Amino acid sequence: MNDTATQPAKARKPNVGSDPTAGDKVKRWQVGFYAFAIGICAIMIGVSLFYILTGRFSRIFTAAAVLVAGLSWGLLTAKNDSFEEPAGSMVGESEAALTNFVHQVADSVGAPMPDAIYLVTAAEFGITESTQYFGRTVEQSVLTIGLPYLRSMTRHELAALLAYELAHCADIGVLEGVRAQRSLRAAQDLIAKERQGFVNGVYGSYARKMFRSVGGVAVAQEEAAERVAIEAYGTTALASALLKLDDTAVAFDQMLREYVVPALQNQMHPDDLFGGFGEMLQSTVRSNERSRDVERRRAKDRNEFELHLTPAERIERIETMVSQNGTADLEGAEQPAYTLLDEDARSTEIAVGTWATKLMTHRTEPRSWDDLVDEVYSVKTESLASIVFDDEVAATDQLEQAFTWSTDDTWSNVDGSMQACLKSIKDPTERRTKWARCVVVEAAAATGAYSWEHSWDGPPVLVDASGDSLDAIGIASLIADGNAAQARSRFEAATSNL
């Protein structure tokens, strides 16, 4: 009888170590890595020399010895988390206010200042330390601040988040906590490469055992960094900053997808990208749209060899703490964080231009949001409306054809074309509605009574001379549902009174 089903499930190994007080073992694991690597090399080379000296030269064994020694030496001397200059701008004397702000925060938690500070266009935030010799030496530390976060956070929130990140590199009461963080980042690199050959597999196995032994020390350092940040800047500020850390990243992805990528595809980029991003963050419609993606991001599980707590774990920890106010003094705490930037330095414009050029591999022209509506977004609408027709058809004739298809319930032309270009939309009625909206706005624009206006709640809208917008979605929904007569009546009412 097969009793496999009755056997207990295999117990999962502890997540990133179970003993946060095992800091005295960290240095042993580092030294052990070198002893292990040097020992393997010595044995392989020694045996190879023995064969040569005794006249039993083996090409295969000698080649294996050279290969193992070379790979081992490469892993010993490899740089971990080596920093590559991002598509942004390095903060220097031109951004004295921001540099002084970071210096003030670093002093408040007893952390060293980073060697360099970069402003980047992407939603990135954190410190990268370029280390060598399995995390023993630090060659360079770089703080990366994403411009989206300067738009979404106050100075107080930014200070709390900076304190939390900088404290990871400070001696804050955890035995060998900083050393554990650095050596385990190097161990992560070994684990990532362990399937690239037998030798890498051996060292990857060593790195896994190290994680299970002292991973808890790195987690203890992170929890201590959280405590230090709260003592300096308060529970509320750090909790709010961590919430915005996720929401801002998803919101910026949303903006890139909906507004920026179409512009880049037309060799343009918004000249006020982050001013617009700040306005989009105020949109309740957009906030509701991305709420599911934010929750999915926070629900991500931490795997066995993840060095940091997940956003959900951090937020949950802080919410269970007793609320306390910070002790650090902060000038203009409730001002937006982007006010730390010097307008004359043009750091934002430089970062955006560098990012766009690097992404597209050629220069893109800056345009205002209103210009992009006319030159990009309205053209995209026109293209989507006309894609179902084989020949060029006037906007009013497109609308008449839409009424006909709606009345006859014959959507084969629309479904075939829309299914190919709107793959993310699975519902046929929703695809028809999106296409019908484009047809409706094109027909309304052709009357001359409406003009395009930028909207942060969604695609650009048509407005009349008094500023009232056309209910294109309402009319399009009627067309998609087969209520062509009612849709025609509402369209004529909207355009005949102008």
XYZ file of N, CA and C in Angstrom, residues 247-439:
579
model
N 2.916 52.660 -2.853
C 1.923 53.340 -3.683
C 2.587 54.191 -4.753
N 3.671 54.871 -4.407
C 4.359 55.732 -5.368
C 4.957 54.926 -6.510
N 5.543 53.776 -6.189
C 6.138 52.938 -7.237
C 5.084 52.465 -8.227
N 3.931 52.031 -7.715
C 2.853 51.566 -8.599
C 2.279 52.737 -9.387
N 2.129 53.893 -8.736
C 1.586 55.074 -9.419
C 2.504 55.527 -10.546
N 3.815 55.468 -10.320
C 4.737 55.899 -11.369
C 4.709 54.928 -12.544
N 4.601 53.634 -12.265
C 4.427 52.659 -13.350
C 3.165 52.966 -14.143
N 2.123 53.338 -13.426
C 0.853 53.695 -14.057
C 1.026 54.903 -14.967
N 1.760 55.888 -14.497
C 1.978 57.089 -15.292
C 2.827 56.794 -16.523
N 3.876 56.005 -16.336
C 4.708 55.649 -17.484
C 3.881 54.953 -18.552
N 3.072 54.007 -18.126
C 2.290 53.209 -19.069
C 1.258 54.057 -19.809
N 0.563 54.919 -19.072
C -0.557 55.656 -19.647
C -0.146 56.947 -20.353
N 0.902 57.609 -19.852
C 1.200 58.953 -20.340
C 2.595 59.112 -20.961
N 3.605 58.489 -20.355
C 4.978 58.782 -20.759
C 5.437 57.929 -21.935
N 5.152 56.629 -21.890
C 5.595 55.742 -22.973
C 5.051 56.176 -24.337
N 3.750 56.523 -24.452
C 3.279 57.005 -25.764
C 4.055 58.218 -26.261
N 4.448 59.100 -25.337
C 5.234 60.271 -25.738
C 6.623 59.855 -26.207
N 7.264 58.952 -25.473
C 8.598 58.485 -25.857
C 8.577 57.801 -27.216
N 7.508 57.061 -27.486
C 7.391 56.380 -28.777
C 7.274 57.369 -29.933
N 6.931 58.610 -29.606
C 6.840 59.661 -30.621
C 7.981 60.669 -30.494
N 9.117 60.208 -29.931
C 10.334 61.015 -29.793
C 10.123 62.281 -28.957
N 9.272 62.189 -27.934
C 9.022 63.319 -27.041
C 9.037 62.822 -25.597
N 9.190 63.762 -24.659
C 8.994 63.442 -23.253
C 8.414 64.673 -22.559
N 7.636 64.481 -21.489
C 7.024 65.623 -20.800
C 8.092 66.517 -20.179
N 7.968 67.824 -20.394
C 8.973 68.727 -19.832
C 8.742 68.977 -18.340
N 7.556 68.641 -17.841
C 7.259 68.764 -16.412
C 6.745 67.421 -15.906
N 7.573 66.397 -16.074
C 7.161 65.029 -15.752
C 6.701 64.900 -14.308
N 7.471 65.436 -13.371
C 7.155 65.208 -11.967
C 6.159 66.213 -11.412
N 6.033 67.368 -12.058
C 4.918 68.239 -11.708
C 3.608 67.548 -12.040
N 3.568 66.916 -13.218
C 2.393 66.155 -13.608
C 2.168 64.954 -12.709
N 3.253 64.310 -12.293
C 3.107 63.151 -11.411
C 2.489 63.557 -10.079
N 2.893 64.708 -9.569
C 2.293 65.200 -8.333
C 0.803 65.437 -8.485
N 0.386 65.940 -9.656
C -1.040 66.155 -9.909
C -1.778 64.824 -10.041
N -1.152 63.839 -10.686
C -1.806 62.544 -10.850
C -2.018 61.849 -9.509
N -1.102 62.066 -8.569
C -1.246 61.454 -7.252
C -2.489 61.951 -6.525
N -2.998 63.122 -6.923
C -4.200 63.662 -6.287
C -5.485 63.089 -6.874
N -5.383 62.332 -7.958
C -6.563 61.783 -8.628
C -7.106 60.581 -7.859
N -8.340 60.705 -7.375
C -8.988 59.593 -6.668
C -9.249 58.432 -7.607
N -9.595 58.740 -8.860
C -9.872 57.694 -9.848
C -8.633 56.829 -10.058
N -7.487 57.467 -10.268
C -6.247 56.728 -10.484
C -5.844 55.945 -9.234
N -6.066 56.535 -8.066
C -5.731 55.855 -6.819
C -6.537 54.570 -6.663
N -7.821 54.641 -6.987
C -8.667 53.444 -6.899
C -8.237 52.386 -7.910
N -7.816 52.830 -9.092
C -7.401 51.890 -10.138
C -6.169 51.082 -9.720
N -5.259 51.716 -9.013
C -4.004 51.027 -8.682
C -4.035 50.338 -7.320
N -5.136 50.440 -6.595
C -5.187 49.871 -5.243
C -4.923 48.368 -5.249
N -5.449 47.659 -6.260
C -5.242 46.213 -6.320
C -3.772 45.878 -6.560
N -3.109 46.650 -7.428
C -1.687 46.406 -7.695
C -0.835 46.691 -6.458
N -1.233 47.715 -5.693
C -0.501 48.034 -4.467
C -0.628 46.892 -3.463
N -1.841 46.370 -3.308
C -2.049 45.257 -2.377
C -1.290 44.018 -2.824
N -1.255 43.776 -4.134
C -0.519 42.618 -4.647
C 0.982 42.773 -4.365
N 1.475 43.979 -4.498
C 2.894 44.236 -4.229
C 3.209 43.985 -2.757
N 2.306 44.399 -1.884
C 2.541 44.229 -0.449
C 2.342 42.789 0.010
N 1.592 42.023 -0.755
C 1.310 40.636 -0.360
C 2.417 39.676 -0.765
N 3.466 40.181 -1.400
C 4.561 39.319 -1.846
C 5.216 38.623 -0.654
N 5.390 37.314 -0.782
C 6.024 36.536 0.281
C 7.539 36.705 0.243
N 8.140 36.624 1.407
C 9.597 36.691 1.511
C 10.152 35.281 1.401
N 11.038 35.064 0.443
C 11.592 33.716 0.306
C 12.673 33.467 1.356
N 13.172 32.262 1.351
C 14.088 31.840 2.409
C 15.371 32.652 2.443
N 15.775 33.177 1.288
C 17.050 33.882 1.219
C 16.855 35.354 0.871
N 15.722 35.912 1.256
C 15.473 37.341 1.087
C 16.074 38.067 2.277
N 16.849 39.096 2.011
C 17.580 39.768 3.083
C 16.704 40.737 3.868
N 15.749 41.369 3.191
C 14.954 42.406 3.835
C 13.541 41.922 4.130
N 12.933 42.546 5.117
C 11.524 42.296 5.391
C 10.694 42.812 4.223
N 9.543 42.210 4.001
C 8.660 42.687 2.941
C 7.972 43.963 3.408
N 7.454 44.771 2.473
C 6.716 45.973 2.881
C 5.585 45.667 3.851
N 4.858 44.570 3.590
C 3.744 44.216 4.472
C 4.238 43.903 5.884
N 5.365 43.207 5.983
C 5.923 42.873 7.302
C 6.361 44.130 8.041
N 6.978 45.055 7.330
C 7.427 46.297 7.978
C 6.239 47.108 8.481
N 5.233 47.250 7.625
C 4.062 48.041 7.999
C 3.335 47.400 9.173
N 3.199 46.077 9.129
C 2.516 45.365 10.217
C 3.252 45.550 11.539
N 4.573 45.505 11.508
C 5.358 45.702 12.733
C 5.128 47.091 13.314
N 5.162 48.095 12.462
C 5.035 49.469 12.947
C 3.640 49.731 13.497
N 2.626 49.167 12.839
C 1.250 49.384 13.296
C 0.986 48.781 14.667
N 1.774 47.786 15.062
C 1.585 47.163 16.379
C 2.409 47.849 17.470
N 3.243 48.817 17.091
C 4.075 49.503 18.076
C 3.295 50.611 18.773
N 3.786 50.973 19.951
C 3.235 52.127 20.651
C 3.703 53.385 19.930
N 2.759 54.250 19.599
C 3.097 55.453 18.838
C 4.002 56.371 19.655
N 5.003 56.927 18.998
C 5.888 57.873 19.667
C 6.331 58.957 18.697
N 6.622 60.109 19.253
C 7.093 61.233 18.453
C 8.617 61.188 18.356
N 9.133 61.728 17.279
C 10.574 61.736 17.095
C 11.249 62.815 17.917
N 12.527 62.647 18.139
C 13.301 63.612 18.926
C 14.111 64.571 18.060
N 14.269 64.268 16.785
C 15.096 65.107 15.910
C 14.325 66.344 15.461
N 15.012 67.479 15.425
C 14.418 68.716 14.920
C 14.542 68.747 13.402
N 13.463 69.149 12.752
C 13.454 69.162 11.287
C 12.756 70.422 10.810
N 13.489 71.247 10.097
C 12.928 72.498 9.595
C 12.004 72.228 8.406
N 10.811 72.856 8.422
C 9.858 72.688 7.323
C 9.412 71.257 7.145
N 9.115 70.572 8.252
C 8.825 69.135 8.205
C 7.661 68.788 7.295
N 6.642 69.642 7.237
C 5.443 69.316 6.454
C 5.491 69.856 5.026
N 6.581 70.469 4.648
C 6.718 70.919 3.262
C 6.971 69.725 2.349
N 6.543 69.815 1.078
C 6.844 68.723 0.144
C 8.346 68.509 0.034
N 8.750 67.267 -0.119
C 10.180 66.942 -0.152
C 10.885 67.564 -1.351
N 10.153 67.763 -2.464
C 10.816 68.303 -3.653
C 11.254 69.745 -3.464
N 10.759 70.421 -2.409
C 11.189 71.800 -2.157
C 12.648 71.856 -1.696
N 13.243 70.701 -1.422
C 14.671 70.667 -1.085
C 15.549 70.911 -2.305
N 14.982 70.744 -3.497
C 15.751 70.903 -4.729
C 15.857 72.375 -5.113
N 16.981 72.734 -5.669
C 17.227 74.092 -6.146
C 16.737 74.198 -7.591
N 15.772 75.070 -7.834
C 15.214 75.199 -9.186
C 16.276 75.608 -10.199
N 17.217 76.438 -9.778
C 18.250 76.906 -10.711
C 19.204 75.787 -11.129
N 19.316 74.750 -10.315
C 20.231 73.650 -10.643
C 19.681 72.771 -11.753
N 18.374 72.780 -11.950
C 17.709 72.012 -13.009
C 18.043 70.514 -12.932
N 18.186 70.003 -11.719
C 18.536 68.584 -11.551
C 17.452 67.666 -12.091
N 16.191 68.063 -11.885
C 15.085 67.225 -12.360
C 15.090 67.132 -13.874
N 15.239 68.282 -14.555
C 15.244 68.280 -16.020
C 16.408 67.461 -16.566
N 17.568 67.585 -15.919
C 18.743 66.830 -16.366
C 18.510 65.330 -16.192
N 17.953 64.951 -15.039
C 17.705 63.530 -14.773
C 16.709 62.950 -15.767
N 15.631 63.690 -16.042
C 14.607 63.198 -16.972
C 15.172 63.097 -18.383
N 15.898 64.116 -18.817
C 16.476 64.085 -20.158
C 17.475 62.952 -20.329
N 18.319 62.738 -19.310
C 19.297 61.640 -19.363
C 18.594 60.293 -19.415
N 17.573 60.149 -18.588
C 16.812 58.892 -18.543
C 16.137 58.603 -19.879
N 15.485 59.612 -20.457
C 14.779 59.413 -21.726
C 15.752 59.057 -22.846
N 16.887 59.738 -22.882
C 17.878 59.460 -23.930
C 18.460 58.058 -23.788
N 18.754 57.670 -22.544
C 19.319 56.334 -22.312
C 18.298 55.250 -22.639
N 17.039 55.510 -22.330
C 15.989 54.517 -22.580
C 15.712 54.356 -24.065
N 15.663 55.466 -24.794
C 15.292 55.427 -26.210
C 16.509 55.367 -27.134
N 17.705 55.521 -26.567
C 18.979 55.521 -27.317
C 19.079 56.675 -28.314
N 18.211 57.657 -28.206
C 18.320 58.863 -29.030
C 17.631 60.003 -28.285
N 17.897 61.203 -28.698
C 17.369 62.376 -28.018
C 15.870 62.506 -28.241
N 15.144 62.851 -27.174
C 13.712 63.127 -27.285
C 13.463 64.593 -26.941
N 12.434 65.162 -27.539
C 12.145 66.583 -27.351
C 11.165 66.798 -26.196
N 11.445 67.765 -25.313
C 10.502 68.052 -24.225
C 9.253 68.759 -24.747
N 8.105 68.368 -24.231
C 6.829 68.972 -24.611
C 5.980 69.180 -23.362
N 5.121 70.195 -23.402
C 4.184 70.402 -22.299
C 3.096 69.338 -22.361
N 2.367 69.174 -21.264
C 1.298 68.172 -21.244
C 0.217 68.509 -22.264
N -0.096 69.801 -22.436
C -1.112 70.190 -23.423
C -0.645 69.882 -24.842
N 0.634 70.105 -25.108
C 1.162 69.772 -26.441
C 1.079 68.271 -26.698
N 1.360 67.486 -25.665
C 1.305 66.030 -25.822
C -0.116 65.552 -26.091
N -1.093 66.237 -25.532
C -2.490 65.885 -25.819
C -2.760 66.024 -27.307
N -2.328 67.134 -27.880
C -2.588 67.384 -29.304
C -1.735 66.509 -30.213
N -0.456 66.306 -29.827
C 0.484 65.655 -30.739
C 0.578 64.140 -30.565
N 0.165 63.628 -29.401
C 0.347 62.199 -29.128
C -0.955 61.512 -28.753
N -1.592 61.983 -27.679
C -2.730 61.246 -27.135
C -3.939 61.264 -28.066
N -4.211 62.421 -28.684
C -5.346 62.482 -29.610
C -5.071 61.640 -30.853
N -3.816 61.586 -31.282
C -3.440 60.766 -32.436
C -3.630 59.287 -32.116
N -3.318 58.915 -30.876
C -3.515 57.527 -30.449
C -4.995 57.158 -30.498
N -5.845 58.085 -30.086
C -7.292 57.850 -30.139
C -7.757 57.681 -31.574
N -7.270 58.549 -32.453
C -7.640 58.466 -33.870
C -7.197 57.137 -34.471
N -5.997 56.693 -34.105
C -5.482 55.432 -34.634
C -6.326 54.250 -34.183
N -6.740 54.253 -32.919
C -7.548 53.148 -32.401
C -8.932 53.133 -33.027
N -9.476 54.312 -33.300
C -10.807 54.387 -33.908
C -10.795 53.864 -35.338
N -9.740 54.152 -36.086
C -9.710 53.816 -37.513
C -9.134 52.442 -37.817
N -8.615 51.742 -36.802
C -7.909 50.490 -37.064
C -8.822 49.393 -37.596
N -10.117 49.492 -37.336
C -11.029 48.423 -37.781
C -11.450 48.600 -39.237
N -11.092 49.734 -39.832
C -11.494 50.008 -41.217
C -10.314 49.775 -42.160
N -10.601 49.165 -43.284
C -9.547 48.893 -44.268
C -9.102 50.161 -44.980
N -10.046 51.055 -45.253
C -9.746 52.302 -45.955
C -9.917 53.485 -45.013
N -9.405 54.636 -45.436
C -9.558 55.849 -44.635
C -11.012 56.296 -44.664
N -11.595 56.456 -43.493
C -13.010 56.802 -43.367
C -13.130 58.049 -42.508
N -13.978 58.981 -42.912
C -14.179 60.208 -42.149
C -14.737 59.885 -40.764
N -14.466 60.764 -39.792
C -14.872 60.511 -38.411
C -16.382 60.347 -38.278
N -17.143 61.184 -38.992
C -18.610 61.076 -38.909
C -19.104 59.767 -39.512
N -18.456 59.310 -40.571
C -18.842 58.032 -41.183
C -18.469 56.856 -40.277
N -17.377 56.988 -39.543
C -17.015 55.944 -38.578
C -18.103 55.801 -37.516
N -18.616 56.937 -37.051
C -19.668 56.893 -36.041
C -20.939 56.266 -36.599
N -21.296 56.606 -37.839
C -22.484 56.010 -38.458
C -22.324 54.501 -38.585
N -21.137 54.058 -38.932
C -20.895 52.616 -39.039
C -21.004 51.949 -37.672
N -20.534 52.639 -36.635
C -20.646 52.100 -35.277
C -22.110 51.944 -34.879
N -22.937 52.939 -35.237
C -24.375 52.828 -34.954
C -24.974 51.623 -35.681
N -24.559 51.427 -36.922
C -25.087 50.304 -37.716
C -24.694 48.968 -37.099
N -23.424 48.815 -36.747
C -22.975 47.554 -36.138
C -23.676 47.312 -34.806
N -23.912 48.390 -34.069
C -24.594 48.253 -32.784
C -26.032 47.783 -32.975
N -26.716 48.373 -33.964
C -28.111 47.991 -34.228
C -28.205 46.547 -34.702
N -27.304 46.156 -35.599
C -27.339 44.804 -36.178
C -26.640 43.767 -35.303
N -25.963 44.220 -34.246
C -25.197 43.327 -33.368
C -24.184 42.504 -34.169
N -23.472 43.195 -35.050
C -22.430 42.541 -35.860
C -21.089 43.199 -35.525
N -20.344 42.542 -34.669
C -19.115 43.128 -34.150
C -17.858 42.390 -34.616
N -17.962 41.600 -35.644
C -16.820 40.776 -36.049
C -15.595 41.619 -36.413
N -15.804 42.710 -37.157
C -14.672 43.570 -37.542
C -13.995 44.177 -36.317
N -14.826 44.667 -35.396
C -14.296 45.310 -34.192
C -13.592 44.292 -33.303
N -14.235 43.155 -33.071
C -13.660 42.147 -32.175
C -12.320 41.634 -32.688
N -12.222 41.409 -33.986
C -10.971 40.900 -34.538
C -9.824 41.864 -34.361
N -10.068 43.141 -34.651
C -9.007 44.147 -34.545
C -8.673 44.477 -33.093
N -9.712 44.635 -32.268
C -9.491 45.033 -30.878
C -8.856 43.923 -30.047
N -9.175 42.688 -30.359
C -8.582 41.583 -29.612
C -7.070 41.537 -29.813
N -6.626 41.956 -30.983
C -5.192 41.939 -31.286
C -4.445 43.080 -30.597
N -5.064 44.263 -30.520
C -4.345 45.421 -29.974
C -4.693 45.737 -28.518
N -5.739 45.115 -27.980
C -6.111 45.322 -26.575
C -6.132 43.978 -25.854
N -5.003 43.299 -25.882
C -4.930 41.942 -25.336
C -5.181 41.899 -23.836
N -4.883 42.988 -23.143
C -5.057 42.986 -21.689
C -6.521 43.038 -21.281
N -7.396 43.436 -22.198
C -8.834 43.506 -21.908
C -9.483 42.223 -22.409
N -10.005 41.427 -21.500
C -10.553 40.121 -21.864
C -12.030 40.173 -22.235
N -12.762 41.111 -21.673
C -14.208 41.185 -21.912
C -14.483 41.826 -23.275
N -15.186 41.132 -24.205
C -15.465 41.700 -25.536
C -16.243 43.008 -25.471
N -17.215 43.096 -24.563
C -18.008 44.326 -24.448
C -17.141 45.499 -24.014
N -16.204 45.237 -23.122
C -15.302 46.301 -22.669
C -14.405 46.773 -23.810
N -13.948 45.842 -24.645
C -13.129 46.223 -25.803
C -13.948 47.057 -26.784
N -15.202 46.650 -27.026
C -16.062 47.411 -27.934
C -16.318 48.810 -27.388
N -16.482 48.912 -26.074
C -16.717 50.222 -25.457
C -15.506 51.131 -25.644
N -14.323 50.575 -25.472
C -13.098 51.375 -25.627
C -12.972 51.865 -27.067
N -13.263 50.976 -28.019
C -13.196 51.394 -29.416
C -14.269 52.441 -29.709
N -15.495 52.211 -29.247
C -16.594 53.143 -29.507
C -16.311 54.516 -28.901
N -15.652 54.557 -27.752
C -15.309 55.849 -27.155
C -14.404 56.647 -28.085
N -13.419 55.964 -28.677
C -12.514 56.642 -29.609
C -13.280 57.175 -30.820
N -14.220 56.396 -31.317
C -15.027 56.822 -32.463
C -15.869 58.037 -32.098
